[in-house]
Amino acid sequence: QRKLGTSFHFWKPESSLYALNDEAMALLEQVDLGSFAQTQTVELPYGRKRALEIATTLALDPELMLLDEPTQGMGHEDVGRVVELIRKVAANRTVLMVEHNMNVIANLSDTITVLARGSVLAEGPYETVSKDPRVLEAYVGTVEEV
């Protein structure tokens, strides 16, 4: 609606929004929700709701997307779908993501920055960062010798 300049035209008829239908359907198709176009959001499975959140963000055509734990609370069946969706939408934009699922991080990230108490512990590719002793100590812990 922002593109049409009608975001705050609350009293206009619904038909004034029909010009947005094609773009909305294209966005739904882009996130594999085309078959859910007539489904109310409340009836969507959790993973599909997350895909819809991504579609609404894509509607703004951002150069940078900020995602906060996009796979949190998902079953294994939805995680793979959302990871592939993020990979697809990241093809022509930067995605900055907070994520704690190590499989998602390993599968999706180009560069990882590990923070602990507001400080950068390590930065680089997953293969390097995942073996960094400071990262392991901060997130896995250490074994004390008895």
XYZ file of N, CA and C in Angstrom:
438
model
N 0.812 -1.192 0.000
C 0.000 0.000 0.000
C 0.854 1.254 0.000
N 2.027 1.173 0.597
C 2.895 2.343 0.651
C 3.216 2.847 -0.748
N 3.436 1.927 -1.695
C 3.760 2.319 -3.067
C 2.613 3.094 -3.720
N 1.387 2.747 -3.357
C 0.220 3.444 -3.910
C -0.095 4.735 -3.160
N 0.503 4.891 -1.992
C 0.215 6.076 -1.180
C -1.121 5.988 -0.475
N -1.602 4.763 -0.261
C -2.918 4.595 0.366
C -2.835 3.933 1.739
N -1.681 3.942 2.345
C -1.503 3.248 3.622
C -2.459 3.710 4.710
N -2.789 4.987 4.700
C -3.647 5.522 5.759
C -5.022 5.937 5.260
N -5.462 5.371 4.170
C -6.792 5.659 3.630
C -7.757 4.578 4.121
N -8.116 4.672 5.386
C -8.902 3.629 6.030
C -10.327 3.508 5.499
N -10.860 4.562 4.926
C -12.264 4.543 4.541
C -12.471 4.283 3.058
N -11.411 3.999 2.331
C -11.554 3.674 0.911
C -12.105 2.255 0.775
N -12.797 1.990 -0.317
C -13.334 0.631 -0.500
C -12.206 -0.382 -0.723
N -12.491 -1.615 -0.387
C -11.527 -2.706 -0.564
C -11.066 -2.800 -2.018
N -11.934 -2.489 -2.935
C -11.599 -2.588 -4.357
C -10.432 -1.680 -4.743
N -10.146 -0.648 -3.946
C -9.019 0.235 -4.258
C -7.682 -0.484 -4.089
N -7.694 -1.630 -3.419
C -6.465 -2.403 -3.204
C -6.256 -3.495 -4.245
N -7.223 -3.698 -5.133
C -7.113 -4.774 -6.116
C -5.879 -4.622 -7.004
N -5.404 -3.408 -7.167
C -4.212 -3.175 -7.996
C -2.979 -3.860 -7.416
N -3.043 -4.231 -6.143
C -1.905 -4.882 -5.481
C -1.972 -6.402 -5.536
N -3.063 -6.964 -6.024
C -3.254 -8.408 -5.985
C -2.179 -9.190 -6.736
N -1.805 -8.736 -7.920
C -0.807 -9.474 -8.711
C 0.536 -9.509 -7.996
N 0.944 -8.374 -7.442
C 2.213 -8.330 -6.714
C 2.148 -9.198 -5.456
N 1.027 -9.162 -4.755
C 0.865 -9.985 -3.552
C 0.940 -11.467 -3.896
N 0.304 -11.872 -4.968
C 0.366 -13.282 -5.387
C 1.785 -13.674 -5.783
N 2.497 -12.778 -6.459
C 3.884 -13.065 -6.844
C 4.750 -13.261 -5.598
N 4.526 -12.461 -4.571
C 5.270 -12.619 -3.323
C 4.926 -13.937 -2.639
N 3.655 -14.293 -2.639
C 3.259 -15.577 -2.050
C 3.902 -16.741 -2.796
N 3.934 -16.651 -4.113
C 4.588 -17.701 -4.910
C 6.078 -17.764 -4.600
N 6.696 -16.611 -4.427
C 8.135 -16.557 -4.158
C 8.496 -17.286 -2.865
N 7.605 -17.288 -1.887
C 7.871 -17.973 -0.614
C 7.077 -19.277 -0.488
N 6.648 -19.812 -1.615
C 5.933 -21.096 -1.678
C 4.624 -21.105 -0.882
N 3.908 -19.998 -0.926
C 2.615 -19.919 -0.256
C 1.463 -19.681 -1.229
N 1.712 -19.806 -2.514
C 0.669 -19.563 -3.500
C -0.577 -20.392 -3.264
N -0.399 -21.651 -2.856
C -1.552 -22.519 -2.626
C -2.309 -22.158 -1.344
N -1.747 -21.263 -0.541
C -2.391 -20.833 0.704
C -2.993 -19.433 0.583
N -3.114 -18.917 -0.610
C -3.556 -17.535 -0.817
C -4.934 -17.257 -0.207
N -5.803 -18.231 -0.169
C -7.142 -18.023 0.374
C -7.269 -18.494 1.823
N -6.157 -18.840 2.427
C -6.155 -19.334 3.809
C -5.908 -18.174 4.761
N -6.696 -18.103 5.822
C -6.452 -17.070 6.830
C -5.158 -17.400 7.566
N -4.417 -16.380 7.908
C -3.111 -16.561 8.532
C -3.187 -17.415 9.784
N -4.205 -17.244 10.579
C -4.331 -17.999 11.824
C -4.390 -19.510 11.562
N -4.809 -19.916 10.386
C -4.933 -21.338 10.045
C -3.648 -21.923 9.460
N -2.642 -21.092 9.193
C -1.392 -21.578 8.617
C -0.557 -22.288 9.672
N 0.153 -23.356 9.271
C 1.123 -23.964 10.188
C 2.211 -22.948 10.539
N 2.871 -23.153 11.669
C 3.842 -22.187 12.185
C 4.927 -21.841 11.161
N 5.508 -22.834 10.514
C 6.561 -22.584 9.529
C 6.078 -21.748 8.368
N 4.827 -21.954 7.968
C 4.251 -21.160 6.871
C 4.001 -19.712 7.308
N 3.677 -19.524 8.591
C 3.523 -18.159 9.096
C 4.848 -17.418 9.024
N 5.930 -18.105 9.332
C 7.250 -17.465 9.243
C 7.560 -17.096 7.794
N 7.176 -17.965 6.860
C 7.365 -17.660 5.438
C 6.548 -16.432 5.046
N 5.347 -16.304 5.587
C 4.516 -15.127 5.315
C 5.158 -13.860 5.865
N 5.782 -13.955 7.039
C 6.503 -12.800 7.588
C 7.615 -12.375 6.635
N 8.302 -13.332 6.063
C 9.367 -13.013 5.109
C 8.765 -12.363 3.863
N 7.629 -12.861 3.403
C 6.974 -12.273 2.223
C 6.584 -10.817 2.479
N 6.073 -10.520 3.675
C 5.682 -9.139 3.956
C 6.908 -8.230 4.007
N 8.028 -8.764 4.441
C 9.274 -7.995 4.428
C 9.743 -7.787 2.996
N 9.657 -8.834 2.174
C 10.072 -8.728 0.775
C 9.235 -7.711 0.008
N 8.003 -7.493 0.445
C 7.136 -6.524 -0.226
C 7.740 -5.121 -0.196
N 8.597 -4.864 0.761
C 9.257 -3.558 0.873
C 10.525 -3.495 0.024
N 10.896 -4.605 -0.591
C 12.080 -4.707 -1.443
C 13.342 -4.195 -0.733
N 13.650 -4.793 0.421
C 14.795 -4.303 1.198
C 16.134 -4.746 0.609
N 17.144 -3.935 0.813
C 18.508 -4.323 0.454
C 19.104 -5.173 1.567
N 18.638 -4.967 2.803
C 19.118 -5.668 3.983
C 17.921 -6.218 4.737
N 17.970 -7.513 5.050
C 16.920 -8.129 5.863
C 17.518 -8.519 7.204
N 16.842 -8.154 8.282
C 17.253 -8.536 9.624
C 16.305 -9.625 10.113
N 16.845 -10.781 10.436
C 16.027 -11.904 10.887
C 16.467 -12.319 12.286
N 15.527 -12.402 13.193
C 15.821 -12.796 14.567
C 15.308 -14.213 14.788
N 16.214 -15.160 14.844
C 15.922 -16.573 15.053
C 14.761 -17.065 14.184
N 14.938 -17.034 12.875
C 13.844 -17.386 11.975
C 13.356 -18.828 12.079
N 14.135 -19.718 12.675
C 13.685 -21.115 12.785
C 13.289 -21.497 14.209
N 13.264 -20.533 15.118
C 12.931 -20.823 16.507
C 11.531 -21.416 16.626
N 11.421 -22.489 17.389
C 10.132 -23.104 17.661
C 9.583 -23.964 16.540
N 10.360 -24.185 15.494
C 9.885 -24.973 14.348
C 10.224 -26.443 14.505
N 9.362 -27.269 13.927
C 9.663 -28.690 13.813
C 10.671 -28.896 12.695
N 11.319 -30.039 12.706
C 12.350 -30.339 11.698
C 11.821 -30.222 10.268
N 10.554 -30.541 10.073
C 9.978 -30.493 8.720
C 9.915 -29.078 8.163
N 9.804 -28.077 9.051
C 9.719 -26.685 8.600
C 11.087 -26.006 8.491
N 12.065 -26.443 9.297
C 13.371 -25.783 9.331
C 14.020 -25.797 7.952
N 14.044 -26.949 7.302
C 14.663 -27.054 5.976
C 14.002 -26.140 4.962
N 12.675 -26.064 5.007
C 11.930 -25.214 4.073
C 12.288 -23.742 4.285
N 12.361 -23.314 5.541
C 12.670 -21.913 5.835
C 14.128 -21.601 5.493
N 15.043 -22.535 5.740
C 16.448 -22.324 5.374
C 16.569 -22.120 3.865
N 15.899 -22.949 3.096
C 15.951 -22.792 1.633
C 15.306 -21.487 1.190
N 14.255 -21.085 1.865
C 13.608 -19.808 1.555
C 14.564 -18.648 1.828
N 15.238 -18.683 2.973
C 16.195 -17.618 3.300
C 17.325 -17.602 2.278
N 17.817 -18.765 1.906
C 18.873 -18.840 0.902
C 18.413 -18.201 -0.413
N 17.166 -18.472 -0.786
C 16.609 -17.935 -2.033
C 16.495 -16.410 -1.995
N 15.954 -15.874 -0.900
C 15.760 -14.423 -0.839
C 17.071 -13.686 -0.567
N 18.088 -14.386 -0.080
C 19.385 -13.759 0.183
C 20.231 -13.649 -1.077
N 19.771 -14.216 -2.175
C 20.563 -14.227 -3.407
C 20.885 -12.829 -3.903
N 20.009 -11.868 -3.686
C 20.262 -10.509 -4.188
C 20.129 -9.441 -3.102
N 20.370 -9.861 -1.839
C 20.350 -8.893 -0.738
C 21.177 -9.447 0.408
N 21.514 -8.579 1.328
C 22.248 -8.982 2.522
C 21.244 -9.401 3.586
N 21.546 -10.504 4.272
C 20.707 -10.969 5.370
C 21.568 -11.031 6.629
N 21.146 -10.308 7.649
C 21.789 -10.346 8.956
C 20.838 -11.101 9.872
N 21.357 -12.162 10.488
C 20.467 -13.070 11.193
C 21.052 -13.446 12.547
N 20.201 -13.449 13.566
C 20.545 -14.025 14.862
C 19.946 -15.422 14.844
N 20.775 -16.430 15.102
C 20.291 -17.817 15.060
C 21.111 -18.659 16.020
N 20.452 -19.569 16.724
C 21.137 -20.457 17.661
C 21.150 -21.907 17.206
N 20.460 -22.223 16.131
C 20.458 -23.585 15.600
C 21.729 -23.773 14.779
N 22.653 -24.563 15.295
C 23.963 -24.724 14.650
C 23.861 -25.346 13.263
N 22.899 -26.222 13.036
C 22.721 -26.798 11.698
C 22.319 -25.727 10.692
N 21.465 -24.827 11.118
C 21.048 -23.724 10.248
C 22.247 -22.832 9.952
N 22.998 -22.503 10.981
C 24.171 -21.640 10.817
C 25.169 -22.274 9.857
N 25.476 -23.541 10.071
C 26.460 -24.230 9.230
C 25.993 -24.304 7.785
N 24.703 -24.472 7.582
C 24.140 -24.671 6.249
C 23.942 -23.370 5.480
N 23.795 -22.271 6.175
C 23.306 -21.054 5.532
C 24.290 -19.886 5.518
N 25.165 -19.817 6.485
C 25.960 -18.603 6.687
C 27.254 -18.567 5.886
N 27.565 -17.376 5.379
C 28.863 -17.131 4.741
C 29.877 -16.709 5.796
N 29.479 -15.768 6.633
C 30.333 -15.255 7.693
C 29.567 -15.303 9.004
N 30.229 -15.775 10.045
C 29.605 -15.888 11.359
C 30.368 -14.993 12.323
N 29.621 -14.238 13.114
C 30.202 -13.452 14.187
C 29.620 -13.980 15.486
N 30.480 -14.429 16.384
C 30.039 -14.970 17.663
C 30.259 -13.903 18.732
N 29.183 -13.602 19.451
C 29.230 -12.611 20.514
C 29.043 -13.287 21.859
N 29.703 -12.754 22.859
C 29.487 -13.174 24.239
C 29.591 -11.937 25.115
N 28.550 -11.658 25.856
C 28.505 -10.485 26.735
C 28.830 -9.191 25.995
N 28.348 -9.079 24.780
C 28.499 -7.863 24.008
C 29.830 -7.690 23.297
N 30.698 -8.677 23.384
C 31.999 -8.605 22.720
C 32.113 -9.681 21.652
N 32.849 -9.368 20.593
C 33.070 -10.329 19.522
C 34.123 -11.330 19.978
N 33.747 -12.608 19.993
C 34.693 -13.671 20.331
C 35.436 -14.169 19.106
N 34.693 -14.318 18.016
C 35.295 -14.862 16.803
C 34.450 -14.452 15.612
N 35.093 -14.428 14.458
C 34.397 -14.100 13.226
C 35.069 -14.829 12.078
N 34.257 -15.331 11.170
C 34.787 -16.029 10.001
C 33.832 -17.096 9.523
N 34.326 -18.030 8.705
C 33.476 -19.121 8.219
C 33.174 -20.124 9.340
N 32.110 -20.884 9.169
C 31.674 -21.829 10.196
C 32.780 -22.795 10.590
N 33.516 -23.304 9.621
C 34.557 -24.295 9.892
C 35.598 -23.763 10.877
N 35.897 -22.490 10.789
C 36.887 -21.878 11.679
C 36.273 -21.520 13.026
N 35.147 -20.843 12.985
C 34.514 -20.342 14.205
C 34.052 -21.491 15.099
N 33.542 -22.556 14.519
C 33.012 -23.665 15.322
C 34.097 -24.415 16.086
N 35.359 -24.222 15.712
C 36.473 -24.891 16.397
C 37.270 -23.943 17.286
N 36.875 -22.689 17.316
C 37.595 -21.701 18.120
C 37.422 -22.028 19.605
N 38.521 -22.175 20.352
C 38.433 -22.548 21.772
C 37.621 -21.563 22.613
N 37.680 -20.271 22.285
C 36.912 -19.283 23.048
C 35.415 -19.475 22.839
N 35.030 -19.817 21.611
C 33.624 -20.055 21.301
C 33.150 -21.311 22.017
N 33.944 -22.353 21.951
C 33.579 -23.604 22.619
C 33.430 -23.406 24.120
N 34.353 -22.666 24.711
C 34.271 -22.425 26.156
C 33.031 -21.620 26.515
N 32.737 -20.602 25.708
C 31.591 -19.731 26.000
C 30.257 -20.438 25.838
N 30.140 -21.312 24.833
C 28.845 -21.894 24.497
C 28.696 -23.370 24.836
N 29.809 -24.074 24.998
C 29.734 -25.496 25.343
C 30.218 -25.710 26.769
N 31.164 -24.895 27.193
C 31.723 -25.012 28.541
C 33.041 -25.745 28.496
N 33.623 -25.912 29.672
C 34.894 -26.603 29.773
C 34.750 -27.747 30.763
N 35.651 -28.659 30.658
C 35.683 -29.777 31.592
C 36.794 -29.507 32.602
N 36.433 -29.456 33.848
C 37.440 -29.234 34.880
C 38.035 -30.569 35.268
N 39.339 -30.602 35.364
C 40.025 -31.830 35.780
C 39.937 -31.943 37.286
N 39.664 -33.160 37.772
C 39.510 -33.398 39.209
C 40.759 -34.017 39.763
